[in-house]
Coordinates of C-alpha atoms in Angstrom, one line a residue:
Chain A
X1 CA 131.9 100.8 82.1
X2 CA 128.7 101.1 84.2
X3 CA 128.1 104.4 85.8
X4 CA 126.8 105.0 89.3
X5 CA 123.2 105.6 88.0
X6 CA 123.0 102.2 86.4
X7 CA 124.6 100.5 89.5
X8 CA 122.1 102.1 91.8
X9 CA 119.2 101.3 89.5
X10 CA 120.3 97.6 89.6
X11 CA 120.8 97.7 93.4
X12 CA 117.8 95.5 94.3
X13 CA 118.4 93.1 91.4
X14 CA 122.0 92.7 92.3
X15 CA 121.3 92.1 96.1
X16 CA 118.4 89.7 95.2
X17 CA 120.8 87.9 92.8
X18 CA 118.7 88.6 89.9
X19 CA 121.3 89.8 87.5
X20 CA 123.1 87.7 84.9
X21 CA 126.8 86.9 85.4
X22 CA 128.0 89.5 82.9
X23 CA 126.1 92.4 84.6
X24 CA 127.0 91.1 88.0
X25 CA 130.8 91.2 87.0
X26 CA 130.4 94.8 85.7
X27 CA 128.7 95.8 89.0
X28 CA 131.3 94.1 91.1
X29 CA 134.1 95.9 89.1
X30 CA 132.3 99.3 89.6
X31 CA 131.9 98.7 93.3
X32 CA 135.5 97.9 93.7
X33 CA 136.4 101.4 92.5
X34 CA 133.5 103.5 93.8
X35 CA 133.1 104.2 97.6
X36 CA 129.7 106.0 96.9
X37 CA 128.2 103.0 95.4
X38 CA 129.6 100.7 98.0
X39 CA 128.0 102.8 100.7
X40 CA 124.8 102.7 98.7
X41 CA 124.8 99.0 98.4
X42 CA 125.5 98.5 102.1
X43 CA 122.7 100.9 103.0
X44 CA 120.3 99.2 100.6
X45 CA 121.2 95.9 102.1
X46 CA 120.6 97.2 105.7
X47 CA 117.2 98.6 104.5
X48 CA 116.2 95.2 103.3
X49 CA 117.4 93.6 106.6
X50 CA 115.4 96.1 108.5
X51 CA 112.2 95.4 106.5
X52 CA 112.8 91.6 107.0
X53 CA 113.2 92.2 110.8
X54 CA 109.5 93.5 110.9
X55 CA 108.4 90.0 110.0
X56 CA 106.2 88.6 112.8
X57 CA 107.1 85.2 113.9
X58 CA 104.3 82.7 113.6
X59 CA 102.4 82.4 116.8
X60 CA 103.8 79.0 118.1
X61 CA 103.9 76.1 115.8
X62 CA 101.1 76.7 113.4
X63 CA 99.4 73.7 112.0
X64 CA 100.6 72.7 108.6
X65 CA 98.5 73.4 105.6
X66 CA 96.9 70.0 105.4
X67 CA 95.7 70.1 109.0
X68 CA 94.3 73.5 108.5
X69 CA 92.5 72.5 105.3
X70 CA 91.0 69.4 106.8
X71 CA 89.7 71.4 109.8
X72 CA 88.1 74.0 107.5
X73 CA 86.6 71.1 105.5
X74 CA 85.2 69.5 108.6
X75 CA 83.8 72.7 109.7
X76 CA 82.1 73.3 106.4
X77 CA 81.0 70.0 104.9
X78 CA 80.3 69.9 101.2
X79 CA 76.6 69.9 100.6
X80 CA 76.6 67.1 98.1
X81 CA 79.0 64.8 100.2
Chain B
X1 CA 90.9 96.5 108.0
X2 CA 89.2 94.3 110.6
X3 CA 86.3 94.0 108.2
X4 CA 88.6 93.0 105.5
X5 CA 90.1 90.3 107.7
X6 CA 86.6 89.0 108.7
X7 CA 85.5 89.0 105.1
X8 CA 88.6 87.1 104.1
X9 CA 88.2 84.3 106.6
X10 CA 84.5 83.9 105.5
X11 CA 85.6 83.8 101.9
X12 CA 88.3 81.2 102.9
X13 CA 85.8 78.9 104.6
X14 CA 83.3 79.4 101.7
X15 CA 85.8 78.8 99.1
X16 CA 88.1 76.1 100.6
X17 CA 86.4 73.4 98.4
X18 CA 87.5 75.3 95.3
X19 CA 91.1 75.6 96.5
X20 CA 93.0 73.1 94.5
X21 CA 96.4 73.5 96.2
X22 CA 98.1 74.8 93.0
X23 CA 99.4 77.7 95.0
X24 CA 100.6 77.6 98.6
X25 CA 97.6 78.1 101.1
X26 CA 99.3 81.4 102.3
X27 CA 99.4 82.9 98.9
X28 CA 95.8 82.0 98.2
X29 CA 94.6 83.6 101.5
X30 CA 96.7 86.7 100.8
X31 CA 95.2 87.1 97.4
X32 CA 91.6 86.9 98.9
X33 CA 92.7 89.5 101.5
X34 CA 94.0 91.9 98.8
X35 CA 90.8 91.6 96.9
X36 CA 88.7 92.3 100.0
X37 CA 90.8 95.4 100.9
X38 CA 90.5 96.6 97.4
X39 CA 86.7 96.1 97.3
X40 CA 86.3 97.9 100.6
X41 CA 88.5 100.8 99.5
X42 CA 86.4 101.2 96.3
X43 CA 83.3 101.1 98.3
X44 CA 84.3 103.7 100.8
X45 CA 85.9 105.8 98.1
X46 CA 88.9 106.3 100.3
X47 CA 91.6 107.3 98.1
X48 CA 93.8 108.7 100.7
X49 CA 96.9 108.4 98.5
X50 CA 97.3 109.0 94.9
X51 CA 97.7 105.9 92.9
X52 CA 101.1 105.0 91.4
X53 CA 101.5 105.9 87.8
X54 CA 101.4 102.6 85.8
X55 CA 104.8 101.2 86.0
X56 CA 106.9 100.7 82.9
X57 CA 106.2 97.6 80.9
X58 CA 109.4 96.9 79.1
X59 CA 110.9 93.8 77.8
X60 CA 114.5 95.0 77.8
X61 CA 114.7 95.8 81.5
X62 CA 116.2 92.5 82.3
X63 CA 119.7 93.6 81.3
X64 CA 119.4 97.3 82.1
X65 CA 118.3 97.3 85.7
X66 CA 114.9 98.2 86.8
X67 CA 114.3 101.8 87.3
X68 CA 116.9 102.9 84.8
X69 CA 114.5 105.6 83.5
X70 CA 112.7 106.1 86.7
X71 CA 113.2 108.4 89.6
X72 CA 116.9 108.1 90.4
X73 CA 118.9 108.7 93.5
X74 CA 118.9 112.4 94.3
X75 CA 122.7 112.6 94.8
X76 CA 123.5 111.6 91.2
X77 CA 124.9 114.2 88.9
X78 CA 124.1 114.7 85.3
X79 CA 126.8 112.3 84.1
X80 CA 125.3 109.5 86.1
X81 CA 128.0 109.7 88.8
X82 CA 127.6 110.7 92.3
X83 CA 127.7 114.4 92.9
X84 CA 126.6 114.0 96.6
X85 CA 127.6 110.4 97.5
X86 CA 125.7 108.7 100.2
X87 CA 126.9 109.6 103.6
X88 CA 128.3 106.5 105.4
X89 CA 126.2 105.7 108.3
X90 CA 129.4 104.7 110.3
X91 CA 127.4 102.7 112.9
X92 CA 129.5 100.9 115.6
X93 CA 127.2 97.9 115.4
X94 CA 124.9 98.0 112.4
X95 CA 123.1 94.8 113.6
X96 CA 121.9 96.2 116.9
X97 CA 121.3 99.7 115.5
X98 CA 119.0 98.1 112.9
X99 CA 117.1 96.1 115.5
X100 CA 116.5 99.0 117.9
X101 CA 112.9 99.8 118.5
X102 CA 113.3 103.3 117.3
X103 CA 114.8 102.2 114.1
X104 CA 111.9 99.9 113.3
X105 CA 109.6 102.7 114.0
X106 CA 111.5 104.8 111.4
X107 CA 111.1 101.9 108.9
X108 CA 107.3 101.5 109.7
X109 CA 106.7 105.3 109.3
X110 CA 108.5 105.2 106.0
X111 CA 106.3 102.3 104.9
X112 CA 103.2 104.2 105.8
X113 CA 104.2 107.1 103.5
X114 CA 104.9 104.9 100.5
X115 CA 102.4 104.9 97.6
X116 CA 100.0 102.0 98.0
X117 CA 101.4 99.9 95.1
X118 CA 104.9 100.1 96.5
X119 CA 103.9 99.4 100.0
X120 CA 102.0 96.3 99.0
X121 CA 104.9 94.9 97.0
X122 CA 107.5 95.5 99.7
X123 CA 105.2 94.3 102.5
X124 CA 104.6 91.0 100.8
X125 CA 108.2 90.5 99.4
X126 CA 110.5 91.7 102.2
X127 CA 108.3 91.7 105.4
X128 CA 106.2 88.6 104.6
X129 CA 109.1 86.9 102.7
X130 CA 106.9 85.7 99.8
X131 CA 108.5 84.6 96.5
X132 CA 108.4 87.2 93.8
X133 CA 106.1 85.0 91.6
X134 CA 103.6 84.6 94.5
X135 CA 103.6 88.4 94.9
X136 CA 102.9 88.9 91.3
X137 CA 100.0 86.5 91.5
X138 CA 98.5 88.0 94.5
X139 CA 98.7 91.6 93.3
X140 CA 98.2 91.0 89.7
X141 CA 101.4 92.7 88.5
X142 CA 104.1 91.7 86.1
X143 CA 107.4 90.5 87.2
X144 CA 109.1 93.7 85.9
X145 CA 106.6 95.8 87.7
X146 CA 107.1 93.9 91.0
X147 CA 110.9 94.6 90.8
X148 CA 110.4 98.2 89.9
X149 CA 108.0 98.8 92.7
X150 CA 110.1 96.8 95.2
X151 CA 113.3 98.7 94.3
X152 CA 111.5 102.1 94.6
X153 CA 110.1 101.2 98.0
X154 CA 113.4 99.9 99.3
X155 CA 115.3 103.1 98.2
X156 CA 112.7 105.1 100.1
X157 CA 113.3 103.0 103.2
X158 CA 117.1 103.6 102.8
X159 CA 116.7 107.3 102.5
X160 CA 114.4 107.4 105.7
X161 CA 117.1 105.3 107.6
X162 CA 119.9 107.5 106.2
X163 CA 118.1 110.7 107.4
X164 CA 117.6 109.0 110.8
X165 CA 121.2 107.7 111.3
X166 CA 122.9 110.8 110.0
X167 CA 120.8 113.3 111.8
X168 CA 122.1 112.5 115.2
X169 CA 118.6 111.7 116.4
X170 CA 119.4 108.0 116.5
X171 CA 120.8 106.8 119.8
X172 CA 123.2 104.6 117.8
X173 CA 126.9 105.6 118.4
X174 CA 128.8 106.5 115.4
X175 CA 132.4 106.1 114.8
X176 CA 134.1 109.5 115.2
X177 CA 132.7 111.4 112.2
X178 CA 130.5 114.1 113.0
X179 CA 128.0 114.6 110.2
X180 CA 126.2 117.8 109.9
X181 CA 122.6 116.8 109.4
X182 CA 120.9 114.7 106.8
X183 CA 122.7 113.8 103.7
X184 CA 120.4 115.9 101.5

């Protein structure tokens, strides 16, 4: 049986779905029985959501990579072209 | 920082012919920016923050959870169980509490106080939303290290939010429970 230390140490991997099925099952079983770790996971998830909400939306529709690349290349023609 | 951004764009324009499109353009530009910032920081000898100790390089972390041997949560007792379990935040509306301007300021302040390596990883991963392997390429860290640094950074943000939500300083209404100060 996993203890709270192992569950909290795996918190990010669990929320990012980077744990294998066996470990995932053991974490889920632990969470079902442990209110402290449930609160911890909820709060860690909220911390991640908060960080993601700092993401700045791109200013308008930015040109796709190819457009941007060709503009750079036009502005800076290769010497040996 | 402005100088780093200018240098980055110059480097992008100079180097665009060498860019072969193997990585997304965004990752490539980020990696140039990171290098410019590092170069300037070295030049100005501004080591405002102590560097992180080198992260663990273990091959067995895949099934043990990153950070198993690292700083652990302060509320855990010697047996690896909670002695002081996290105080529930008991927010009426977690979504709007999270998106409030003051909450975002708390998160930004906590980001500022992180060690450099943790801040870089969490900014690129969670704030910018880059894939883990792109973050590893840009910062030159292993996948294991990326996960360790990311988890450490996120737990610091969780603690900062916990202190804020349970101290009564947040305007967010809580359900009934009166908590006496921060959880620690």
